[in-house]
Amino acid sequence: MTDTQAHHEPHGNGLGARLNWLRAAVLGANDGVVSTAGLVVGVAGATGDRGTLLTAGLAGLLAGSMSMAAGEYVSVSTQRDSEKAALATEKRELQETPEAELAELTGLLQGKGLSRAVAREAAVQLTERDALRAHAEVELGIDPDDLTNPWHAAGASFLAFTVGALLPLLAIVLPPPSVRLPVTVLSVLAALALTGWWSARLGDAKAGPAVLRNMGGGAVAMAVTYVAGELLGAAGV
């Protein structure tokens, strides 16, 4: 492996933080695109009135962005509380039973492939340097200085959803009525292909499956809501 390759290879907590941001951003953007597209395409199946489409799209954008932000905040807050509780328990155990914790750390390092002697020496050195950090990282998989931040996750989801939702909203209200629907569908599929590629790229995964999943889900959502809108419009609802 060259130095350049080693430099770009993701490791440890940096990867975890990046994946947390990626998860919030991609889920927010995809949900913004798909849910707003489904809403406005469904309404377009029932009526071609531009004002009605704009009102429905804006309502969906605001409701969805707030819902995503609130959901991420609650979810990540729960995760952060769990991390804090685990660290507090570990800190108490280190104070009350240091020898047992040292033996536990030795066993964990042995489980990673080290010999008993090397694992013991490593455990001793890690404990002398920072016992809580050593147990947090090896035993719990937590970086005590980089706990998940609910406000970051909420903000990322809010912004991502809003940006994603603006595309189908503008695509449905700006073009002439005769091309409104195909422009929206094509724009949405292109956006979903882009977010699928982007998520795969940053997550070091294959782009093809992610792109197909995104586009397939969006296409199904728009088809279902459009048919529902057509039926409701024909029924005079």
XYZ file of N, CA and C in Angstrom:
711
model
N 0.852 -1.201 0.000
C 0.000 0.000 0.000
C 0.884 1.245 0.000
N 0.581 2.220 -0.846
C 1.365 3.435 -0.897
C 0.933 4.363 0.227
N 1.805 5.392 0.477
C 1.484 6.365 1.515
C 0.200 7.111 1.198
N -0.041 7.385 -0.091
C -1.247 8.098 -0.484
C -2.487 7.277 -0.196
N -2.417 5.971 -0.515
C -3.553 5.113 -0.249
C -3.823 5.018 1.241
N -2.745 4.897 2.031
C -2.913 4.806 3.477
C -3.533 6.073 4.026
N -3.181 7.208 3.462
C -3.692 8.478 3.948
C -5.196 8.585 3.730
N -5.699 8.031 2.630
C -7.114 8.168 2.305
C -7.957 7.054 2.885
N -7.337 6.059 3.492
C -8.113 4.972 4.058
C -8.751 5.415 5.354
N -10.104 5.271 5.520
C -10.756 5.745 6.726
C -10.444 4.846 7.915
N -10.291 5.449 9.096
C -10.010 4.687 10.300
C -10.831 5.228 11.453
N -11.150 4.341 12.382
C -11.606 4.682 13.715
C -12.765 5.630 13.783
N -12.651 6.550 14.769
C -13.760 7.420 15.076
C -14.020 8.452 13.997
N -13.007 8.797 13.192
C -13.241 9.721 12.100
C -14.246 9.154 11.118
N -14.140 7.864 10.848
C -15.094 7.213 9.961
C -16.474 7.199 10.589
N -16.557 6.915 11.887
C -17.859 6.887 12.548
C -18.541 8.240 12.489
N -17.782 9.299 12.741
C -18.365 10.642 12.681
C -18.831 10.974 11.278
N -18.002 10.591 10.278
C -18.377 10.877 8.901
C -19.633 10.124 8.501
N -19.748 8.873 8.946
C -20.925 8.082 8.609
C -22.171 8.603 9.310
N -22.023 9.152 10.523
C -23.174 9.755 11.194
C -23.692 10.961 10.428
N -22.786 11.820 10.014
C -23.181 12.973 9.205
C -23.780 12.526 7.871
N -23.152 11.533 7.269
C -23.636 11.027 5.991
C -25.040 10.469 6.122
N -25.261 9.697 7.185
C -26.579 9.105 7.392
C -27.657 10.183 7.512
N -27.399 11.193 8.344
C -28.379 12.254 8.542
C -28.625 13.039 7.251
N -27.539 13.361 6.534
C -27.680 14.164 5.321
C -28.378 13.401 4.206
N -27.965 12.138 3.997
C -28.555 11.358 2.908
C -30.013 11.030 3.191
N -30.308 10.629 4.431
C -31.701 10.345 4.765
C -32.563 11.593 4.635
N -32.028 12.729 5.076
C -32.794 13.967 4.961
C -33.042 14.368 3.521
N -32.001 14.312 2.697
C -32.156 14.695 1.300
C -33.084 13.739 0.554
N -32.884 12.438 0.750
C -33.742 11.466 0.076
C -35.194 11.614 0.496
N -35.408 11.777 1.796
C -36.778 11.927 2.271
C -37.398 13.203 1.732
N -36.591 14.281 1.669
C -37.105 15.535 1.122
C -37.513 15.401 -0.330
N -36.662 14.753 -1.116
C -36.970 14.565 -2.534
C -38.184 13.664 -2.718
N -38.140 12.481 -2.090
C -39.179 11.472 -2.335
C -40.529 11.881 -1.769
N -40.539 12.334 -0.510
C -41.826 12.655 0.101
C -42.483 13.861 -0.557
N -41.702 14.881 -0.870
C -42.277 16.063 -1.520
C -42.679 15.752 -2.949
N -41.864 14.963 -3.640
C -42.224 14.558 -5.005
C -43.513 13.749 -4.992
N -43.609 12.790 -4.068
C -44.829 12.004 -3.978
C -46.036 12.873 -3.696
N -45.864 13.854 -2.812
C -46.979 14.743 -2.458
C -47.427 15.583 -3.645
N -46.489 16.275 -4.294
C -46.894 17.177 -5.371
C -47.340 16.411 -6.614
N -46.734 15.258 -6.882
C -47.171 14.451 -8.022
C -48.568 13.895 -7.754
N -48.837 13.499 -6.512
C -50.170 13.033 -6.168
C -51.205 14.125 -6.331
N -50.872 15.326 -5.870
C -51.799 16.451 -6.026
C -51.968 16.791 -7.504
N -50.856 16.691 -8.276
C -50.940 16.967 -9.711
C -51.838 15.974 -10.419
N -51.951 14.753 -9.882
C -52.859 13.785 -10.471
C -54.311 14.173 -10.292
N -54.594 14.982 -9.269
C -55.968 15.390 -8.994
C -56.301 16.760 -9.570
N -55.303 17.675 -9.624
C -55.549 19.027 -10.095
C -54.286 19.612 -10.696
N -54.468 20.512 -11.654
C -53.330 21.175 -12.269
C -53.156 22.599 -11.781
N -53.923 22.996 -10.769
C -53.854 24.362 -10.269
C -52.500 24.634 -9.619
N -51.792 25.647 -10.108
C -50.439 25.937 -9.631
C -50.437 26.342 -8.155
N -51.418 27.134 -7.757
C -51.493 27.574 -6.378
C -51.686 26.410 -5.414
N -52.526 25.470 -5.804
C -52.750 24.296 -4.962
C -51.476 23.469 -4.846
N -50.780 23.304 -5.962
C -49.530 22.543 -5.943
C -48.473 23.218 -5.070
N -48.377 24.545 -5.172
C -47.400 25.283 -4.374
C -47.718 25.188 -2.885
N -48.995 25.331 -2.553
C -49.394 25.246 -1.141
C -49.097 23.866 -0.568
N -49.456 22.840 -1.318
C -49.214 21.471 -0.855
C -47.722 21.203 -0.712
N -46.934 21.665 -1.668
C -45.499 21.430 -1.627
C -44.827 22.147 -0.466
N -45.201 23.406 -0.242
C -44.620 24.154 0.867
C -44.998 23.551 2.218
N -46.264 23.143 2.324
C -46.702 22.512 3.574
C -45.920 21.229 3.824
N -45.724 20.445 2.783
C -44.963 19.217 2.923
C -43.516 19.484 3.273
N -42.938 20.521 2.671
C -41.545 20.866 2.943
C -41.360 21.263 4.408
N -42.218 22.152 4.905
C -42.077 22.620 6.282
C -42.339 21.503 7.290
N -43.403 20.751 7.052
C -43.725 19.663 7.975
C -42.635 18.601 7.972
N -42.162 18.258 6.798
C -41.152 17.218 6.694
C -39.820 17.622 7.291
N -39.382 18.857 7.037
C -38.090 19.304 7.555
C -38.109 19.369 9.078
N -39.211 19.856 9.654
C -39.313 19.906 11.110
C -39.390 18.503 11.706
N -40.115 17.631 11.032
C -40.239 16.259 11.516
C -38.889 15.539 11.492
N -38.152 15.714 10.408
C -36.839 15.082 10.310
C -35.889 15.606 11.383
N -35.894 16.934 11.581
C -35.011 17.524 12.581
C -35.363 17.033 13.982
N -36.657 17.018 14.289
C -37.083 16.567 15.614
C -36.749 15.089 15.825
N -36.981 14.281 14.801
C -36.691 12.856 14.908
C -35.214 12.586 15.120
N -34.362 13.284 14.374
C -32.922 13.111 14.534
C -32.456 13.587 15.908
N -33.025 14.694 16.367
C -32.626 15.219 17.669
C -32.956 14.222 18.780
N -34.173 13.685 18.745
C -34.586 12.724 19.773
C -33.733 11.456 19.696
N -33.531 10.950 18.479
C -32.773 9.718 18.296
C -31.331 9.854 18.769
N -30.663 10.921 18.319
C -29.254 11.093 18.659
C -29.094 11.499 20.123
N -30.069 12.217 20.682
C -30.018 12.538 22.108
C -30.061 11.260 22.944
N -30.907 10.324 22.533
C -30.983 9.045 23.228
C -29.659 8.306 23.141
N -29.051 8.328 21.950
C -27.747 7.680 21.776
C -26.689 8.348 22.659
N -26.699 9.670 22.703
C -25.721 10.404 23.510
C -25.906 10.096 24.996
N -27.174 10.040 25.442
C -27.443 9.705 26.842
C -26.921 8.304 27.177
N -27.092 7.373 26.237
C -26.606 6.008 26.453
C -25.085 5.985 26.535
N -24.429 6.759 25.687
C -22.965 6.830 25.721
C -22.480 7.423 27.038
N -23.130 8.483 27.505
C -22.736 9.095 28.772
C -22.933 8.130 29.937
N -24.055 7.407 29.924
C -24.320 6.445 30.994
C -23.276 5.327 31.001
N -22.900 4.856 29.809
C -21.898 3.797 29.712
C -20.544 4.288 30.216
N -20.195 5.534 29.889
C -18.921 6.085 30.356
C -18.927 6.275 31.871
N -20.073 6.704 32.408
C -20.166 6.883 33.862
C -20.017 5.546 34.585
N -20.635 4.506 34.035
C -20.504 3.172 34.628
C -19.061 2.690 34.569
N -18.421 2.910 33.441
C -17.028 2.483 33.280
C -16.117 3.239 34.239
N -16.365 4.523 34.416
C -15.552 5.325 35.331
C -15.695 4.824 36.757
N -16.920 4.486 37.143
C -17.147 3.978 38.498
C -16.464 2.628 38.707
N -16.542 1.760 37.706
C -15.905 0.448 37.822
C -14.390 0.568 37.902
N -13.820 1.535 37.174
C -12.372 1.738 37.239
C -11.932 2.206 38.627
N -12.789 2.974 39.277
C -12.464 3.456 40.618
C -12.635 2.352 41.661
N -13.663 1.519 41.472
C -13.992 0.526 42.497
C -13.220 -0.786 42.326
N -13.011 -1.218 41.085
C -12.359 -2.511 40.833
C -11.310 -2.370 39.728
N -10.247 -1.621 40.001
C -9.246 -1.367 38.951
C -8.561 -2.638 38.443
N -8.302 -3.588 39.327
C -7.617 -4.804 38.887
C -8.517 -5.641 37.971
N -9.778 -5.714 38.313
C -10.711 -6.464 37.468
C -10.849 -5.799 36.103
N -10.837 -4.478 36.086
C -10.940 -3.755 34.813
C -9.682 -3.942 33.977
N -8.529 -4.000 34.652
C -7.276 -4.247 33.934
C -7.294 -5.646 33.319
N -7.788 -6.604 34.067
C -7.884 -7.968 33.539
C -8.874 -8.023 32.371
N -9.948 -7.265 32.490
C -10.932 -7.236 31.410
C -10.336 -6.637 30.142
N -9.599 -5.544 30.297
C -8.961 -4.912 29.142
C -7.940 -5.850 28.516
N -7.203 -6.578 29.357
C -6.242 -7.552 28.843
C -6.951 -8.609 28.004
N -8.070 -9.104 28.501
C -8.831 -10.104 27.761
C -9.362 -9.573 26.447
N -9.808 -8.327 26.452
C -10.319 -7.725 25.208
C -9.206 -7.600 24.168
N -8.026 -7.210 24.617
C -6.897 -7.093 23.689
C -6.441 -8.461 23.204
N -6.526 -9.461 24.065
C -6.224 -10.820 23.625
C -7.201 -11.251 22.535
N -8.449 -10.861 22.700
C -9.453 -11.208 21.704
C -9.183 -10.597 20.348
N -8.363 -9.557 20.317
C -7.990 -8.921 19.053
C -6.765 -9.580 18.420
N -6.247 -10.641 19.069
C -5.155 -11.394 18.464
C -3.813 -11.258 19.135
N -3.739 -10.483 20.222
C -2.464 -10.333 20.915
C -2.230 -11.515 21.853
N -0.968 -11.809 22.085
C -0.646 -12.850 23.060
C -0.968 -12.332 24.454
N -1.033 -13.277 25.416
C -1.366 -12.896 26.785
C -0.382 -11.869 27.333
N 0.900 -12.105 27.129
C 1.927 -11.216 27.675
C 1.853 -9.831 27.033
N 1.727 -9.802 25.710
C 1.668 -8.523 25.000
C 0.385 -7.774 25.359
N -0.722 -8.509 25.442
C -1.997 -7.886 25.799
C -1.926 -7.277 27.195
N -1.304 -7.986 28.126
C -1.175 -7.473 29.494
C -0.337 -6.205 29.524
N 0.781 -6.229 28.810
C 1.654 -5.055 28.781
C 0.946 -3.865 28.134
N 0.228 -4.130 27.038
C -0.511 -3.057 26.361
C -1.601 -2.503 27.267
N -2.300 -3.392 27.966
C -3.372 -2.959 28.873
C -2.813 -2.088 29.984
N -1.665 -2.473 30.532
C -1.041 -1.691 31.594
C -0.665 -0.302 31.086
N -0.058 -0.240 29.909
C 0.363 1.051 29.367
C -0.832 1.938 29.039
N -1.866 1.349 28.448
C -3.068 2.125 28.127
C -3.744 2.631 29.392
N -3.764 1.806 30.421
C -4.400 2.201 31.677
C -3.623 3.330 32.343
N -2.304 3.254 32.323
C -1.493 4.309 32.921
C -1.661 5.626 32.168
N -1.843 5.532 30.863
C -1.984 6.744 30.051
C -3.352 7.378 30.235
N -4.404 6.593 30.075
C -5.781 7.095 30.241
C -6.704 5.882 30.307
N -6.990 5.454 31.510
C -7.750 4.216 31.692
C -9.152 4.318 31.111
N -9.833 5.445 31.372
C -11.205 5.584 30.890
C -11.260 5.578 29.369
N -10.349 6.296 28.742
C -10.321 6.318 27.277
C -10.033 4.932 26.715
N -9.111 4.220 27.340
C -8.768 2.891 26.860
C -9.978 1.971 26.886
N -10.706 1.953 27.997
C -11.885 1.092 28.097
C -13.006 1.591 27.200
N -13.151 2.904 27.103
C -14.214 3.447 26.250
C -14.012 3.032 24.800
N -12.786 3.122 24.323
C -12.520 2.829 22.921
C -12.476 1.331 22.635
N -11.807 0.561 23.516
C -11.649 -0.873 23.265
C -12.907 -1.649 23.626
N -13.497 -1.319 24.764
C -14.643 -2.080 25.256
C -15.972 -1.568 24.711
N -16.139 -0.237 24.679
C -17.427 0.353 24.313
C -17.478 0.879 22.883
N -16.324 1.093 22.284
C -16.303 1.668 20.941
C -16.714 3.124 20.928
N -16.387 3.856 21.998
C -16.782 5.263 22.141
C -15.539 6.120 22.305
N -15.517 7.273 21.638
C -14.487 8.269 21.881
C -15.047 9.270 22.887
N -14.531 9.331 24.113
C -15.097 10.221 25.134
C -15.092 11.688 24.739
N -14.203 12.079 23.843
C -14.107 13.477 23.428
C -14.912 13.777 22.167
N -15.602 12.780 21.647
C -16.332 12.981 20.387
C -17.666 12.240 20.440
N -18.490 12.579 21.431
C -19.798 11.963 21.539
C -20.718 12.516 20.448
N -21.716 11.739 20.094
C -22.653 12.174 19.061
C -23.349 13.458 19.492
N -23.565 14.365 18.551
C -24.165 15.669 18.836
C -25.555 15.747 18.220
N -26.620 15.796 19.044
C -27.980 15.809 18.497
C -28.299 17.061 17.689
N -27.695 18.197 18.075
C -27.969 19.430 17.333
C -27.360 19.379 15.933
N -26.185 18.802 15.817
C -25.578 18.654 14.497
C -26.441 17.760 13.607
N -26.889 16.639 14.166
C -27.711 15.709 13.391
C -29.028 16.349 12.983
N -29.654 17.082 13.918
C -30.933 17.731 13.619
C -30.764 18.796 12.541
N -29.715 19.613 12.680
C -29.475 20.656 11.680
C -29.180 20.092 10.311
N -28.373 19.023 10.271
C -28.050 18.402 8.987
C -29.301 17.836 8.330
N -30.167 17.204 9.111
C -31.393 16.623 8.565
C -32.336 17.713 8.069
N -32.472 18.794 8.850
C -33.349 19.894 8.457
C -32.902 20.506 7.135
N -31.614 20.829 7.035
C -31.103 21.456 5.818
C -31.171 20.503 4.629
N -30.807 19.242 4.862
C -30.810 18.280 3.761
C -32.225 18.054 3.246
N -33.192 17.918 4.154
C -34.575 17.725 3.728
C -35.069 18.935 2.938
N -34.762 20.131 3.434
C -35.223 21.342 2.756
C -34.654 21.449 1.352
N -33.358 21.203 1.237
C -32.725 21.263 -0.089
C -33.323 20.209 -1.012
N -33.498 18.987 -0.488
C -34.086 17.936 -1.312
C -35.511 18.243 -1.727
N -36.290 18.818 -0.810
C -37.698 19.093 -1.098
C -37.880 20.231 -2.092
N -36.927 21.160 -2.129
C -37.072 22.291 -3.045
C -37.071 21.855 -4.505
N -36.344 20.795 -4.826
C -36.251 20.389 -6.229
C -37.592 19.958 -6.816
N -38.304 18.991 -6.228
C -39.601 18.641 -6.808
C -40.626 19.770 -6.705
N -40.516 20.594 -5.660
C -41.452 21.709 -5.522
C -41.288 22.699 -6.674
N -40.050 23.084 -6.964
C -39.806 24.009 -8.066
C -40.110 23.357 -9.415
N -39.801 22.074 -9.521
C -40.029 21.379 -10.794
C -41.506 21.263 -11.115
N -42.366 21.231 -10.119
C -43.796 21.061 -10.383
C -44.516 22.396 -10.605
N -43.957 23.504 -10.066
C -44.679 24.782 -10.178
C -44.107 25.706 -11.253
N -42.851 25.546 -11.641
C -42.252 26.482 -12.590
C -42.535 26.165 -14.064
N -42.461 24.912 -14.506
C -42.680 24.632 -15.940
C -44.139 24.839 -16.359
N -44.378 24.952 -17.659
C -45.761 25.017 -18.165
C -46.509 23.729 -17.820
N -47.827 23.792 -17.693
C -48.616 22.615 -17.306
C -48.385 21.394 -18.196
N -48.124 21.609 -19.483
C -47.998 20.485 -20.403
C -46.776 19.614 -20.139
N -45.727 20.205 -19.545
C -44.500 19.430 -19.283
C -44.191 19.329 -17.787
N -45.093 19.791 -16.975
C -44.868 19.847 -15.530
C -44.535 18.473 -14.939
N -45.339 17.487 -15.294
C -45.156 16.164 -14.698
C -43.872 15.475 -15.164
N -43.605 15.402 -16.475
C -42.359 14.746 -16.886
C -41.103 15.455 -16.384
N -41.132 16.788 -16.316
C -39.979 17.525 -15.783
C -39.745 17.156 -14.328
N -40.819 17.056 -13.576
C -40.697 16.708 -12.156
C -40.147 15.300 -11.986
N -40.707 14.355 -12.721
C -40.269 12.958 -12.598
C -38.797 12.818 -12.962
N -38.408 13.410 -14.076
C -37.009 13.298 -14.506
C -36.067 13.987 -13.532
N -36.484 15.146 -13.025
C -35.644 15.871 -12.071
C -35.464 15.073 -10.788
N -36.537 14.476 -10.326
C -36.480 13.698 -9.095
C -35.589 12.471 -9.274
N -35.752 11.761 -10.375
C -34.928 10.575 -10.607
C -33.452 10.940 -10.729
N -33.181 12.071 -11.372
C -31.783 12.516 -11.491
C -31.213 12.863 -10.115
N -32.011 13.534 -9.296
C -31.549 13.895 -7.954
C -31.311 12.656 -7.104
N -32.188 11.675 -7.216
C -32.014 10.446 -6.435
C -30.804 9.653 -6.906
N -30.546 9.686 -8.196
C -29.339 9.035 -8.695
C -28.091 9.717 -8.124
N -28.136 11.041 -8.048
C -26.992 11.790 -7.522
C -26.777 11.508 -6.035
N -27.853 11.519 -5.238
C -27.690 11.260 -3.812
C -27.261 9.812 -3.560
N -27.728 8.903 -4.400
C -27.285 7.517 -4.266
C -25.803 7.378 -4.548
N -25.357 8.029 -5.606
C -23.926 7.997 -5.942
C -23.109 8.665 -4.855
N -23.590 9.787 -4.341
C -22.871 10.549 -3.315
C -22.733 9.736 -2.033
N -23.812 9.083 -1.617
C -23.754 8.293 -0.386
C -22.789 7.126 -0.535
N -22.815 6.490 -1.696
C -21.900 5.374 -1.927
C -20.457 5.850 -1.983
N -20.235 6.979 -2.591
C -18.879 7.525 -2.719
C -18.277 7.834 -1.352
N -19.023 8.543 -0.507
C -18.512 8.915 0.803
C -18.446 7.726 1.749
N -19.293 6.734 1.532
C -19.276 5.551 2.370
C -18.373 4.455 1.847
N -17.634 4.727 0.766
C -16.712 3.758 0.171
C -17.424 2.466 -0.218
N -18.636 2.599 -0.766
C -19.416 1.444 -1.217
C -19.631 1.544 -2.732
N -20.174 0.480 -3.308
C -20.455 0.483 -4.745
C -21.629 1.415 -5.041
N -21.483 2.206 -6.110
C -22.496 3.213 -6.420
C -23.744 2.611 -7.052
N -23.575 1.565 -7.868
C -24.701 1.021 -8.613
C -25.903 0.638 -7.763
N -25.733 -0.205 -6.747
C -26.885 -0.597 -5.926
C -27.548 0.579 -5.230
N -26.756 1.526 -4.730
C -27.328 2.684 -4.039
C -28.150 3.536 -4.993
N -27.645 3.745 -6.196
C -28.372 4.539 -7.192
C -29.682 3.858 -7.574
N -29.630 2.556 -7.825
C -30.837 1.827 -8.208
C -31.876 1.815 -7.090
N -31.433 1.653 -5.862
C -32.362 1.672 -4.726
C -33.068 3.012 -4.637
N -32.291 4.085 -4.722
C -32.874 5.418 -4.608
C -33.871 5.693 -5.726
N -33.457 5.421 -6.950
C -34.328 5.709 -8.092
C -35.566 4.820 -8.082
N -35.396 3.549 -7.752
C -36.534 2.635 -7.716
C -37.556 3.040 -6.671
N -37.089 3.378 -5.469
C -38.007 3.807 -4.418
C -38.748 5.074 -4.788
N -38.040 6.035 -5.364
C -38.682 7.281 -5.774
C -39.699 7.075 -6.876
N -39.372 6.233 -7.846
C -40.296 5.971 -8.951
C -41.579 5.312 -8.458
N -41.444 4.352 -7.555
C -42.625 3.676 -7.004
C -43.482 4.659 -6.221
N -42.844 5.492 -5.403
C -43.591 6.467 -4.602
C -44.377 7.423 -5.485
N -43.748 7.935 -6.530
C -44.448 8.871 -7.414
C -45.571 8.183 -8.183
N -45.347 6.960 -8.620
C -46.380 6.233 -9.362
C -47.607 5.985 -8.487
N -47.371 5.548 -7.259
C -48.484 5.247 -6.356
C -49.283 6.501 -6.032
N -48.600 7.594 -5.679
C -49.322 8.810 -5.304
C -50.031 9.440 -6.508
N -49.428 9.328 -7.699
C -50.091 9.891 -8.884
C -51.381 9.138 -9.193
N -51.319 7.812 -9.138
C -52.526 7.016 -9.378
C -53.592 7.342 -8.338
N -53.179 7.474 -7.082
C -54.140 7.826 -6.035
C -54.762 9.194 -6.305
N -53.933 10.162 -6.716
C -54.458 11.478 -7.042
C -55.408 11.446 -8.218
N -55.054 10.682 -9.233
C -55.946 10.549 -10.401
C -57.300 9.990 -9.994
N -57.286 8.956 -9.176
C -58.537 8.317 -8.761
C -59.377 9.259 -7.912
N -58.725 9.965 -7.000
C -59.464 10.909 -6.158
C -60.005 12.078 -6.981
N -59.170 12.540 -7.956
C -59.638 13.615 -8.811
C -60.807 13.191 -9.669
N -60.764 11.978 -10.189
C -61.879 11.463 -11.010
C -63.133 11.282 -10.184
N -62.944 10.981 -8.899
C -64.101 10.786 -8.025
C -64.643 12.104 -7.504
N -63.961 13.199 -7.831
C -64.432 14.513 -7.394
C -64.130 14.832 -5.948
N -63.157 14.115 -5.358
C -62.817 14.348 -3.968
C -61.939 15.602 -3.827
